[in-house]
Amino acid sequence: AALEKVLGRPRASVRDVERAMDALESSGARSATEARIEKLVEEALGALDARGITASGRELLRGALDALAHRAI
């Protein structure tokens, strides 16, 4: 119910958004998603090492992975 009040509703109240975030946290959805992201990042980093990518290209892609995977929400 908490998610239904905010999904697709750009004018949802701050309180409703907080309740939805609490629901995601308490359900374990957030931690499961974060664990999945970390697994995918590890796989991507391994793929970078296995390919014929220049050192500067690997550095750029590693930076992009880090920025995307660990951005604050």
Short mmCIF file of N, CA and C in Angstrom, two decimals:
data_model
loop_
_atom_site.label_atom_id
_atom_site.label_comp_id
_atom_site.label_asym_id
_atom_site.label_seq_id
_atom_site.Cartn_x
_atom_site.Cartn_y
_atom_site.Cartn_z
N ALA A 1 0.82 -1.20 0.00
CA ALA A 1 0.00 0.00 0.00
C ALA A 1 0.86 1.26 0.00
N ALA A 2 1.97 1.24 0.74
CA ALA A 2 2.85 2.42 0.82
C ALA A 2 3.45 2.73 -0.55
N LEU A 3 3.81 1.70 -1.28
CA LEU A 3 4.39 1.92 -2.61
C LEU A 3 3.35 2.44 -3.59
N GLU A 4 2.15 1.95 -3.48
CA GLU A 4 1.08 2.37 -4.39
C GLU A 4 0.79 3.87 -4.28
N LYS A 5 1.05 4.43 -3.11
CA LYS A 5 0.78 5.85 -2.91
C LYS A 5 1.81 6.75 -3.61
N VAL A 6 2.96 6.18 -3.99
CA VAL A 6 4.00 7.02 -4.59
C VAL A 6 4.39 6.64 -6.01
N LEU A 7 4.25 5.38 -6.38
CA LEU A 7 4.66 4.97 -7.72
C LEU A 7 3.84 5.67 -8.79
N GLY A 8 4.54 6.34 -9.70
CA GLY A 8 3.86 7.04 -10.79
C GLY A 8 3.17 8.32 -10.36
N ARG A 9 3.47 8.79 -9.17
CA ARG A 9 2.81 9.98 -8.64
C ARG A 9 3.86 11.04 -8.28
N PRO A 10 4.19 11.90 -9.22
CA PRO A 10 5.23 12.90 -8.96
C PRO A 10 4.90 13.88 -7.84
N ARG A 11 3.65 13.99 -7.48
CA ARG A 11 3.26 14.92 -6.41
C ARG A 11 3.01 14.23 -5.07
N ALA A 12 3.56 13.02 -4.94
CA ALA A 12 3.41 12.30 -3.66
C ALA A 12 4.05 13.13 -2.55
N SER A 13 3.47 13.03 -1.38
CA SER A 13 4.00 13.81 -0.25
C SER A 13 5.33 13.23 0.22
N VAL A 14 6.11 14.06 0.88
CA VAL A 14 7.38 13.61 1.43
C VAL A 14 7.14 12.46 2.40
N ARG A 15 6.12 12.58 3.21
CA ARG A 15 5.82 11.52 4.19
C ARG A 15 5.48 10.20 3.49
N ASP A 16 4.70 10.26 2.41
CA ASP A 16 4.37 9.03 1.68
C ASP A 16 5.62 8.41 1.05
N VAL A 17 6.51 9.23 0.55
CA VAL A 17 7.76 8.73 -0.01
C VAL A 17 8.60 8.09 1.09
N GLU A 18 8.67 8.71 2.24
CA GLU A 18 9.42 8.13 3.37
C GLU A 18 8.84 6.79 3.77
N ARG A 19 7.53 6.68 3.80
CA ARG A 19 6.89 5.40 4.15
C ARG A 19 7.21 4.32 3.11
N ALA A 20 7.20 4.70 1.85
CA ALA A 20 7.52 3.74 0.78
C ALA A 20 8.97 3.28 0.91
N MET A 21 9.87 4.21 1.20
CA MET A 21 11.27 3.85 1.38
C MET A 21 11.46 2.94 2.58
N ASP A 22 10.74 3.20 3.65
CA ASP A 22 10.78 2.34 4.83
C ASP A 22 10.29 0.93 4.50
N ALA A 23 9.23 0.85 3.69
CA ALA A 23 8.69 -0.45 3.30
C ALA A 23 9.71 -1.24 2.49
N LEU A 24 10.40 -0.57 1.58
CA LEU A 24 11.42 -1.24 0.78
C LEU A 24 12.57 -1.71 1.65
N GLU A 25 12.94 -0.90 2.60
CA GLU A 25 14.04 -1.25 3.51
C GLU A 25 13.66 -2.45 4.38
N SER A 26 12.49 -2.40 4.98
CA SER A 26 12.09 -3.47 5.91
C SER A 26 11.78 -4.78 5.19
N SER A 27 11.44 -4.71 3.91
CA SER A 27 11.15 -5.93 3.16
C SER A 27 12.41 -6.66 2.72
N GLY A 28 13.55 -5.97 2.79
CA GLY A 28 14.80 -6.56 2.33
C GLY A 28 15.08 -6.28 0.86
N ALA A 29 14.18 -5.56 0.20
CA ALA A 29 14.35 -5.28 -1.22
C ALA A 29 15.59 -4.44 -1.49
N ARG A 30 15.84 -3.47 -0.65
CA ARG A 30 17.01 -2.62 -0.86
C ARG A 30 18.31 -3.41 -0.73
N SER A 31 18.43 -4.19 0.33
CA SER A 31 19.68 -4.94 0.52
C SER A 31 19.86 -5.99 -0.58
N ALA A 32 18.79 -6.60 -1.03
CA ALA A 32 18.89 -7.58 -2.12
C ALA A 32 19.33 -6.91 -3.42
N THR A 33 18.80 -5.72 -3.67
CA THR A 33 19.17 -4.98 -4.88
C THR A 33 20.62 -4.54 -4.81
N GLU A 34 21.05 -4.06 -3.66
CA GLU A 34 22.44 -3.64 -3.50
C GLU A 34 23.41 -4.81 -3.66
N ALA A 35 23.04 -5.98 -3.16
CA ALA A 35 23.88 -7.16 -3.31
C ALA A 35 23.97 -7.57 -4.78
N ARG A 36 22.86 -7.47 -5.49
CA ARG A 36 22.85 -7.78 -6.93
C ARG A 36 23.73 -6.81 -7.70
N ILE A 37 23.66 -5.54 -7.37
CA ILE A 37 24.49 -4.54 -8.03
C ILE A 37 25.96 -4.86 -7.81
N GLU A 38 26.35 -5.19 -6.58
CA GLU A 38 27.75 -5.51 -6.30
C GLU A 38 28.22 -6.72 -7.09
N LYS A 39 27.36 -7.73 -7.21
CA LYS A 39 27.71 -8.93 -7.99
C LYS A 39 27.93 -8.56 -9.45
N LEU A 40 27.05 -7.73 -10.00
CA LEU A 40 27.18 -7.33 -11.39
C LEU A 40 28.41 -6.47 -11.62
N VAL A 41 28.74 -5.62 -10.67
CA VAL A 41 29.94 -4.79 -10.77
C VAL A 41 31.18 -5.69 -10.79
N GLU A 42 31.22 -6.69 -9.92
CA GLU A 42 32.35 -7.62 -9.90
C GLU A 42 32.49 -8.33 -11.24
N GLU A 43 31.38 -8.76 -11.81
CA GLU A 43 31.41 -9.43 -13.11
C GLU A 43 31.92 -8.48 -14.20
N ALA A 44 31.45 -7.24 -14.16
CA ALA A 44 31.87 -6.25 -15.15
C ALA A 44 33.36 -5.96 -15.04
N LEU A 45 33.85 -5.83 -13.81
CA LEU A 45 35.27 -5.57 -13.61
C LEU A 45 36.11 -6.75 -14.12
N GLY A 46 35.63 -7.95 -13.89
CA GLY A 46 36.32 -9.13 -14.41
C GLY A 46 36.35 -9.15 -15.92
N ALA A 47 35.27 -8.73 -16.54
CA ALA A 47 35.21 -8.68 -18.00
C ALA A 47 36.19 -7.65 -18.56
N LEU A 48 36.36 -6.55 -17.85
CA LEU A 48 37.31 -5.53 -18.30
C LEU A 48 38.73 -6.09 -18.34
N ASP A 49 39.07 -6.89 -17.37
CA ASP A 49 40.41 -7.45 -17.31
C ASP A 49 40.63 -8.52 -18.37
N ALA A 50 39.57 -9.17 -18.80
CA ALA A 50 39.69 -10.27 -19.75
C ALA A 50 39.69 -9.79 -21.20
N ARG A 51 39.41 -8.55 -21.45
CA ARG A 51 39.32 -8.05 -22.82
C ARG A 51 40.56 -7.24 -23.19
N GLY A 52 40.71 -6.98 -24.46
CA GLY A 52 41.83 -6.20 -24.95
C GLY A 52 41.55 -4.71 -24.90
N ILE A 53 41.33 -4.19 -23.71
CA ILE A 53 41.03 -2.78 -23.52
C ILE A 53 42.29 -2.09 -23.00
N THR A 54 42.56 -0.91 -23.51
CA THR A 54 43.75 -0.18 -23.06
C THR A 54 43.62 0.16 -21.57
N ALA A 55 44.74 0.45 -20.95
CA ALA A 55 44.75 0.79 -19.53
C ALA A 55 43.90 2.04 -19.27
N SER A 56 44.01 3.03 -20.14
CA SER A 56 43.21 4.24 -19.93
C SER A 56 41.72 3.95 -20.14
N GLY A 57 41.39 3.06 -21.05
CA GLY A 57 40.00 2.67 -21.25
C GLY A 57 39.44 1.94 -20.05
N ARG A 58 40.25 1.03 -19.48
CA ARG A 58 39.82 0.31 -18.27
C ARG A 58 39.61 1.28 -17.12
N GLU A 59 40.51 2.23 -16.98
CA GLU A 59 40.39 3.21 -15.90
C GLU A 59 39.10 4.03 -16.06
N LEU A 60 38.82 4.45 -17.27
CA LEU A 60 37.60 5.21 -17.54
C LEU A 60 36.36 4.37 -17.22
N LEU A 61 36.34 3.14 -17.68
CA LEU A 61 35.18 2.27 -17.45
C LEU A 61 35.03 1.91 -15.98
N ARG A 62 36.14 1.69 -15.28
CA ARG A 62 36.07 1.42 -13.83
C ARG A 62 35.47 2.62 -13.10
N GLY A 63 35.89 3.81 -13.49
CA GLY A 63 35.33 5.02 -12.88
C GLY A 63 33.84 5.14 -13.13
N ALA A 64 33.42 4.83 -14.34
CA ALA A 64 31.99 4.88 -14.67
C ALA A 64 31.22 3.85 -13.84
N LEU A 65 31.76 2.65 -13.73
CA LEU A 65 31.10 1.61 -12.92
C LEU A 65 30.96 2.07 -11.48
N ASP A 66 32.03 2.61 -10.93
CA ASP A 66 32.00 3.05 -9.55
C ASP A 66 30.98 4.17 -9.35
N ALA A 67 30.96 5.13 -10.26
CA ALA A 67 30.04 6.26 -10.14
C ALA A 67 28.58 5.79 -10.23
N LEU A 68 28.31 4.87 -11.14
CA LEU A 68 26.94 4.41 -11.33
C LEU A 68 26.48 3.47 -10.21
N ALA A 69 27.36 2.61 -9.77
CA ALA A 69 26.97 1.59 -8.79
C ALA A 69 26.92 2.12 -7.37
N HIS A 70 27.65 3.18 -7.09
CA HIS A 70 27.75 3.64 -5.71
C HIS A 70 27.26 5.06 -5.52
N ARG A 71 26.41 5.51 -6.41
CA ARG A 71 25.87 6.86 -6.26
C ARG A 71 24.87 6.88 -5.10
N ALA A 72 24.80 7.98 -4.45
CA ALA A 72 23.86 8.15 -3.33
C ALA A 72 22.48 8.45 -3.87
N ILE A 73 21.51 7.87 -3.23
CA ILE A 73 20.11 8.12 -3.64
C ILE A 73 19.42 8.87 -2.54
#
